[in-house]
Short mmCIF file of C-alpha atoms and ligand atoms in Angstrom, two decimals:
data_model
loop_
_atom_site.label_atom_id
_atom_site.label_comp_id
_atom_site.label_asym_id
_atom_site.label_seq_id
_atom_site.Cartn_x
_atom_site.Cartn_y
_atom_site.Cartn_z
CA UNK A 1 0.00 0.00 0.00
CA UNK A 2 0.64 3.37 -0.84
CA UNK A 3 3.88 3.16 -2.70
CA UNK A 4 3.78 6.14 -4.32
CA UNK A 5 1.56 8.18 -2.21
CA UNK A 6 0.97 11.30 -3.30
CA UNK A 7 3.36 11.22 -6.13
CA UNK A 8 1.44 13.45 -9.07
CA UNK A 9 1.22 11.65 -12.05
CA UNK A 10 0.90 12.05 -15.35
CA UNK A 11 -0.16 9.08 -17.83
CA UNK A 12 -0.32 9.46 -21.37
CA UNK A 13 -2.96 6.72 -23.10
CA UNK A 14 -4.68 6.48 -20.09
CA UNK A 15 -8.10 5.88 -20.30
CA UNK A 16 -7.38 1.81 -21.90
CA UNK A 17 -4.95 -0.81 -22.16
CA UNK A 18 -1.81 -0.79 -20.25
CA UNK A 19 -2.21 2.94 -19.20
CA UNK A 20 -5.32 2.31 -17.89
CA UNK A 21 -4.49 -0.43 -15.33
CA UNK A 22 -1.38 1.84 -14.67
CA UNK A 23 -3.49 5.03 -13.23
CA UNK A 24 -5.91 2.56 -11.56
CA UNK A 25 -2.66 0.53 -10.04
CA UNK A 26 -1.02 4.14 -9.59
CA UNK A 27 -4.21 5.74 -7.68
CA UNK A 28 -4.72 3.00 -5.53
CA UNK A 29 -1.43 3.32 -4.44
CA UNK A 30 -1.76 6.77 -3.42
CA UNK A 31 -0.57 8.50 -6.11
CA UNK A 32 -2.54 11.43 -7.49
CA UNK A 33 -3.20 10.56 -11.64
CA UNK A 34 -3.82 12.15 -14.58
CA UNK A 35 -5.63 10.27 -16.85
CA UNK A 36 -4.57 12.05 -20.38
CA UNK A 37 -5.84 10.31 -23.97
CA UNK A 38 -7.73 10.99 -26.99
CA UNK A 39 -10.41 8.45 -25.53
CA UNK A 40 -12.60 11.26 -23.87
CA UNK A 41 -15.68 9.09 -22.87
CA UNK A 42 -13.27 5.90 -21.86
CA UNK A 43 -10.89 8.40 -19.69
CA UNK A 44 -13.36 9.86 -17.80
CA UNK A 45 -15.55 7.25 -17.16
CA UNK A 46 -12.13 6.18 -15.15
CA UNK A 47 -11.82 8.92 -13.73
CA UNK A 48 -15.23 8.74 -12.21
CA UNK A 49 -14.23 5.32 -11.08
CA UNK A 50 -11.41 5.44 -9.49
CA UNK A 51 -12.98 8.56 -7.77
CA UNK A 52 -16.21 6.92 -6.73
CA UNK A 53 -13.21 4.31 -5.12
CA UNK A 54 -11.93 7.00 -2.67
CA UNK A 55 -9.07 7.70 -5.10
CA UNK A 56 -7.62 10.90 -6.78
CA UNK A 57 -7.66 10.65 -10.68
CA UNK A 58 -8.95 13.47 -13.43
CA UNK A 59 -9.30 13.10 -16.95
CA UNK A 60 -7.95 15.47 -19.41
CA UNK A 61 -7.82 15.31 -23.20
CA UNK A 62 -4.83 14.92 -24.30
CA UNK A 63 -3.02 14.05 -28.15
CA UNK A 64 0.52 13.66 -27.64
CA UNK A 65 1.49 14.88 -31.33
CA UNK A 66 0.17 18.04 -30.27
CA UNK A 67 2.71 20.36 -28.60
CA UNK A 68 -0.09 23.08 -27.47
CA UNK A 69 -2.05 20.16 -25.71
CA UNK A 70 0.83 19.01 -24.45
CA UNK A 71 2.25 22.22 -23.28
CA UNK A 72 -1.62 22.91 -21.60
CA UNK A 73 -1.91 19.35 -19.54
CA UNK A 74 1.59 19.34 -17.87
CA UNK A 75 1.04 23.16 -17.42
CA UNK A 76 -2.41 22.88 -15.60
CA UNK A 77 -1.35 19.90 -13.73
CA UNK A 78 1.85 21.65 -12.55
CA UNK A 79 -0.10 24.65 -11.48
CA UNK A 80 -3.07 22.69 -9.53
CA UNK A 81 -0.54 20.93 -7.77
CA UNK A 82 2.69 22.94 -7.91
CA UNK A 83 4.61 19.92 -8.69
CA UNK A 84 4.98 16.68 -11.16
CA UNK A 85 6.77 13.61 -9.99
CA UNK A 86 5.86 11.19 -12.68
CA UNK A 87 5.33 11.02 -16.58
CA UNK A 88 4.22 7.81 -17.84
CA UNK A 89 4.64 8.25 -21.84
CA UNK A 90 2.48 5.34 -22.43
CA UNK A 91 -0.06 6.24 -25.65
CA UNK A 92 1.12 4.75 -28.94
CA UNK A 93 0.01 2.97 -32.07
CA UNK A 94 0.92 0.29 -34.59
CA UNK A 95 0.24 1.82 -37.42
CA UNK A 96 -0.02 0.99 -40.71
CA UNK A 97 1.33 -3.26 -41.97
CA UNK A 98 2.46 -3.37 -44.73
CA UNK A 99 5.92 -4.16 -46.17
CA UNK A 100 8.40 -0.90 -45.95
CA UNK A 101 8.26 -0.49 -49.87
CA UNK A 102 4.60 0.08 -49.79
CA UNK A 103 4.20 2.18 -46.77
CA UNK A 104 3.46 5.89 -47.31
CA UNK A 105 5.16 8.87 -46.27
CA UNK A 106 1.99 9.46 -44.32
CA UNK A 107 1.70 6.42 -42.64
CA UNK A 108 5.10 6.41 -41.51
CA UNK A 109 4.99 10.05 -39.97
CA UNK A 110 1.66 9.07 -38.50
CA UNK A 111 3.45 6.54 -36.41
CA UNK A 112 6.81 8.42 -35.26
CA UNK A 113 4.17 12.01 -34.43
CA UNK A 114 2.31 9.51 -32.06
CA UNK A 115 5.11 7.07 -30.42
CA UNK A 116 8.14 9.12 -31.27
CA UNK A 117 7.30 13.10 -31.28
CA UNK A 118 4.65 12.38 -28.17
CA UNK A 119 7.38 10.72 -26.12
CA UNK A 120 9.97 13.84 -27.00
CA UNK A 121 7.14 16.21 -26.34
CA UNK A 122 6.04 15.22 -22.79
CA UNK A 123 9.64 14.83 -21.47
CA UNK A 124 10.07 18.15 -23.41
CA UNK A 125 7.65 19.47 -21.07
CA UNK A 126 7.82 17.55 -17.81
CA UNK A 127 11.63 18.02 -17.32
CA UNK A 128 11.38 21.91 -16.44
CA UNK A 129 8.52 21.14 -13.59
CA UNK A 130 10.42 18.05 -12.31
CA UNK A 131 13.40 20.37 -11.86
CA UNK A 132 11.89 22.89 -9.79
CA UNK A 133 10.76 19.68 -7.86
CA UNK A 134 14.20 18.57 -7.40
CA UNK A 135 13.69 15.10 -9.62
CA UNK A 136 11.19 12.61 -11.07
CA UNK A 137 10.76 9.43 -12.38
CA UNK A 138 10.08 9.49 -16.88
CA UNK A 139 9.16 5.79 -17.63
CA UNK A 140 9.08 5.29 -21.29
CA UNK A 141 6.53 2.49 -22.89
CA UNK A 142 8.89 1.10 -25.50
CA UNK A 143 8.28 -2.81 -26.67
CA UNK A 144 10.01 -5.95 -27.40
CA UNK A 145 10.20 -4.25 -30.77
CA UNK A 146 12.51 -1.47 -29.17
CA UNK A 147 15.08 -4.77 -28.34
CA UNK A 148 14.06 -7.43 -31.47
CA UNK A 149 13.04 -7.40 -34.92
CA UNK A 150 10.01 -8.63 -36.56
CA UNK A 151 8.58 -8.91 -40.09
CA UNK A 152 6.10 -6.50 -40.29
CA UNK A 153 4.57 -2.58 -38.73
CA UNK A 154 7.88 -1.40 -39.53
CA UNK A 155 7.07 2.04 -38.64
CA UNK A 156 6.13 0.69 -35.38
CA UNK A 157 9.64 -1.42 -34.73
CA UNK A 158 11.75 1.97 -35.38
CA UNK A 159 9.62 4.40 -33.49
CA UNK A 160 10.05 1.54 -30.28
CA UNK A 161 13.87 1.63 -31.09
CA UNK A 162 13.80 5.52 -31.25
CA UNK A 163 12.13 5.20 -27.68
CA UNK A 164 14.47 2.62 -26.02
CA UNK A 165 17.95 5.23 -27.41
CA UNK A 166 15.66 8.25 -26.20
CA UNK A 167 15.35 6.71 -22.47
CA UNK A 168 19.49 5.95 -22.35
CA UNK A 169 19.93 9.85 -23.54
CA UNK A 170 17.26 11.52 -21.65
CA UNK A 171 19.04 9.06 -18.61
CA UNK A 172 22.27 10.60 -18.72
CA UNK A 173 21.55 14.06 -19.49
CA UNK A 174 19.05 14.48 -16.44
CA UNK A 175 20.73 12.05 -13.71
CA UNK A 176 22.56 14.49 -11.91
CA UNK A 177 19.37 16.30 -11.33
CA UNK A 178 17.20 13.21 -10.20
CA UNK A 179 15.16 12.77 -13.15
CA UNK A 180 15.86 8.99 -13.71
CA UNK A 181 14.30 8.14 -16.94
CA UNK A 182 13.74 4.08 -17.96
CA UNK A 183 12.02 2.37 -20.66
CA UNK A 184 9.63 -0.88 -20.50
CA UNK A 185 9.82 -3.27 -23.02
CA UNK A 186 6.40 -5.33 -22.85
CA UNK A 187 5.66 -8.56 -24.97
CA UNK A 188 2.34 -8.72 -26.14
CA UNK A 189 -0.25 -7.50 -23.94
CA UNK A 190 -3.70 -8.71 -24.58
CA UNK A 191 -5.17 -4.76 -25.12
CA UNK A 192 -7.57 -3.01 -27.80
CA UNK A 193 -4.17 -2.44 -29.79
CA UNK A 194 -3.80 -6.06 -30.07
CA UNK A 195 -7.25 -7.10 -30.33
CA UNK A 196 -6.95 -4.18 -33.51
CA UNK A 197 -4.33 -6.09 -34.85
CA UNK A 198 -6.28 -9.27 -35.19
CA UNK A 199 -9.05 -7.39 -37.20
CA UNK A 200 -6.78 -6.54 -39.39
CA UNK A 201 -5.33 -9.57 -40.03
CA UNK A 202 -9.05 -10.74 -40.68
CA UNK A 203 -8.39 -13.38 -37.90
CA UNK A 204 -10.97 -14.67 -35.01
CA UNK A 205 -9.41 -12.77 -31.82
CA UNK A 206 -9.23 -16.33 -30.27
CA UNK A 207 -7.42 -17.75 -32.90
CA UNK A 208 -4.82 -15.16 -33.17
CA UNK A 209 -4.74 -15.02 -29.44
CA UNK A 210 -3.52 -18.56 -29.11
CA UNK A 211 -1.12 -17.73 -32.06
CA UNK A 212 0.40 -15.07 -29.46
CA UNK A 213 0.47 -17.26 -26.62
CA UNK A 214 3.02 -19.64 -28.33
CA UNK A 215 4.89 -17.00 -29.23
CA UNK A 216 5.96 -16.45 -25.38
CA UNK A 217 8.17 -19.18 -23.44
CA UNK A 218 6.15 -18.92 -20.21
CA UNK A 219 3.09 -20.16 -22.93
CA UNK A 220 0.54 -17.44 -23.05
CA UNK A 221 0.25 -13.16 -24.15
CA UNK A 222 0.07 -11.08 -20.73
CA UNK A 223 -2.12 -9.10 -18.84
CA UNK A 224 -2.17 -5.05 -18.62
CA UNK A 225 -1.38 -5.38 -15.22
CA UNK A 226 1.45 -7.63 -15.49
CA UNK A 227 2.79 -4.41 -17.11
CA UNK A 228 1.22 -1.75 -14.92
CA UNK A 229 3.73 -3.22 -11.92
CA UNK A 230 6.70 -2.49 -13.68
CA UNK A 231 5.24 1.07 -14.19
CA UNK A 232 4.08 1.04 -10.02
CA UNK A 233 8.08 -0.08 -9.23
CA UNK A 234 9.52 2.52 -11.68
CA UNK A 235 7.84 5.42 -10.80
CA UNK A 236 7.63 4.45 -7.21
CA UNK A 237 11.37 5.47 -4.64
CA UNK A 238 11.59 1.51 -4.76
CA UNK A 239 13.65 1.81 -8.31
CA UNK A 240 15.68 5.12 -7.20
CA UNK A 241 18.91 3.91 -8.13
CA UNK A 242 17.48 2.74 -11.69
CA UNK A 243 18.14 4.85 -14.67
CA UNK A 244 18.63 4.54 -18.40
CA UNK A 245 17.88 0.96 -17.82
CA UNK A 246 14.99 -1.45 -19.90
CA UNK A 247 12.53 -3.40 -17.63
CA UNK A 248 11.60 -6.36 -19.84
CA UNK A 249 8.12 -8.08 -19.43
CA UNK A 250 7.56 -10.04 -22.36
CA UNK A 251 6.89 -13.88 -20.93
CA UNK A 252 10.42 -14.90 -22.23
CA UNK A 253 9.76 -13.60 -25.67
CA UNK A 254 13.30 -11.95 -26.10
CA UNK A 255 15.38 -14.76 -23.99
CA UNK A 256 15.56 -16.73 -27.41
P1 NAP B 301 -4.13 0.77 -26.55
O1 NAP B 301 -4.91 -0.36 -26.00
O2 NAP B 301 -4.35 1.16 -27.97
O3 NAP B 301 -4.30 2.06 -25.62
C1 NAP B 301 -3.57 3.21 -25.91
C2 NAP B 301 -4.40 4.44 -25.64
O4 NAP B 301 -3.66 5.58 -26.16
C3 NAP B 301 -5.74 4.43 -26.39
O5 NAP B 301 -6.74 5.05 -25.63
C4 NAP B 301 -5.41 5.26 -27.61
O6 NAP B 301 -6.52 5.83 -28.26
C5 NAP B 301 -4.54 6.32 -26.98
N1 NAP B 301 -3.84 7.12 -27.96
C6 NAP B 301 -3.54 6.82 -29.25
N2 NAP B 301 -2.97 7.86 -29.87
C7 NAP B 301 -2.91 8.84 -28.94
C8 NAP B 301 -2.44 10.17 -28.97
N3 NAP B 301 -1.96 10.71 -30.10
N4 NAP B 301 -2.50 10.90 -27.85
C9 NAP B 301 -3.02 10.38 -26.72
N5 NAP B 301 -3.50 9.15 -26.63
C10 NAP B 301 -3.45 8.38 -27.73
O7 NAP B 301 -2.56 0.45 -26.39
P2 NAP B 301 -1.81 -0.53 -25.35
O8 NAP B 301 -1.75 -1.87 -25.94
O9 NAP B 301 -2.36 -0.34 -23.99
O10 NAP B 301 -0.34 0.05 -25.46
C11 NAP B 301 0.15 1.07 -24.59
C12 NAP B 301 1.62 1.27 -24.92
O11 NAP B 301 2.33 0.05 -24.75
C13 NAP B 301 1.87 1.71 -26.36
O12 NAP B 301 2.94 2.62 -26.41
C14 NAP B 301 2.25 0.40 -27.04
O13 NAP B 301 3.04 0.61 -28.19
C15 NAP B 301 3.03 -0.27 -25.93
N6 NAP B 301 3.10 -1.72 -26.08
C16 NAP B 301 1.96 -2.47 -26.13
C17 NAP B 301 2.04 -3.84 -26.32
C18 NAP B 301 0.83 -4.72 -26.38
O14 NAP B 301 0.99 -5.90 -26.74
N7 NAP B 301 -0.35 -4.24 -26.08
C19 NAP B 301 3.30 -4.44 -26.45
C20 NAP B 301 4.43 -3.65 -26.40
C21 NAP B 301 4.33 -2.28 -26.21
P3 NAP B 301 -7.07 5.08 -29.61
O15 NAP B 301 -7.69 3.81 -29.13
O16 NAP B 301 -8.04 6.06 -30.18
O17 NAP B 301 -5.86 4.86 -30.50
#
């Protein structure tokens, strides 16, 4: 209980998937969460919840390509509380499949404005109020993409590579001011980004599901809150002599 109590919190992608059981795992813990997505209705129907639970969570609309929004959400949180100790750069996308010689220009910015340009603009934008705060904790949601290559979203696979180098730099430039900054590598994770990846392969969720499982040693895809832990213990004082470094949760996936 309450391991990072009264830590303010910011988590982008919040309102589903692996951000969502992060602010819910984050709140109940004490912390005080921002819930920040595109998913208005989904993101505040959690904030309502986790409120209704006793908890401190509010919902703000947030796209991370978007350096006013941006700029406005870790501004208005920094001012209601007068401090931010946490900046979960969790929203992302997969983007367009399709081989690399028949991907767009389009659909490859698409992908690097979302996972790439969001993760540079909220650290952008979080570092100055961590500062005055004397430190943070910037956990970066990379992938077992960041650390392996696959055949296919190949927009995706860079922009979690970009991520992973991002952490190391971001690391070293802000240690000596006690912003430790570490990425999370997750296998799959059964979310609506996955479940949006079956569609598109025009594939019964179960069936690609259990084509997922076998891809991971310990025999099956994982939970958002197998993730959301690894989140809890890196932006919790637990991990504060942890920086630049890349928490793996993948079910064995990358110890091939
Ligand atoms: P998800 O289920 O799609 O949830 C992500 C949330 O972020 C959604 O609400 C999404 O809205 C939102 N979002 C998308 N673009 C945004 C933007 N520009 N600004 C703000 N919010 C935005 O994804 P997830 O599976 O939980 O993944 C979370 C993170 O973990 C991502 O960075 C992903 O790459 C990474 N990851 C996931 C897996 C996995 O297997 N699930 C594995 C490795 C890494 P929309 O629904 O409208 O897009």
């Amino acid at each position: 209980m309450n391991r990072v109590q009264d830590k303010v919190v910011i988590v982008t992608g919040g309102a589903v998937g692996i951000g969502r059981a992060a602010c819910t795992l984050l709140a109940r813990e004490g912390a005080s969460v921002v819930i920040a997505d595109i998913q208005d209705d989904a993101g505040r129907e959690l904030a309502e919840r986790l409120v209704a639970e006793g908890l401190v969570a509010t919902f703000k609309h947030l796209d991370v390509a978007n350096e006013d929004e941006v700029r406005a959400v870790v501004d208005a949180t920094y001012r209601q509380s007068t401090r931010l100790d946490v900046l979960v750069n969790n929203a992302g996308i997969a983007g367009a499949n399709k081989p690399t010689h028949e991907l767009t220009v389009e659909e490859w910015q698409q992908v690097m404005d979302v996972n790439v340009k969001g993760v540079f603009l909220g650290t952008k934008y979080a570092v100055p109020c961590m500062l005055k705060g004397g430190g943070g904790s910037i956990i970066n949601l990379s992938s077992i993409y960041g650390l392996v290559g696959a055949p296919d979203i190949p927009p995706y696979h860079a922009s979690k590579g970009a991520v992973r180098l991002m952490t190391k730099t971001d690391a070293l430039l802000y240690a000596a001011q006690g912003i430790r900054v570490n990425s999370v590598h997750p296998g799959y994770i059964w979310t609506p980004l996955v479940e949006q990846l079956a569609k598109e392969a025009g594939q019964e969720p179960a069936a690609f599901r259990r084509q997922l499982d076998a891809k991971h040693p310990l025999g099956h895809v994982g939970k958002p809150d197998d993730i959301a832990y690894g989140i809890l213990y890196l932006a919790s004082d637990e991990s504060k002599f942890i920086t630049g470094s890349e928490l793996v949760i993948d079910g064995g996936y990358t110890a091939r």
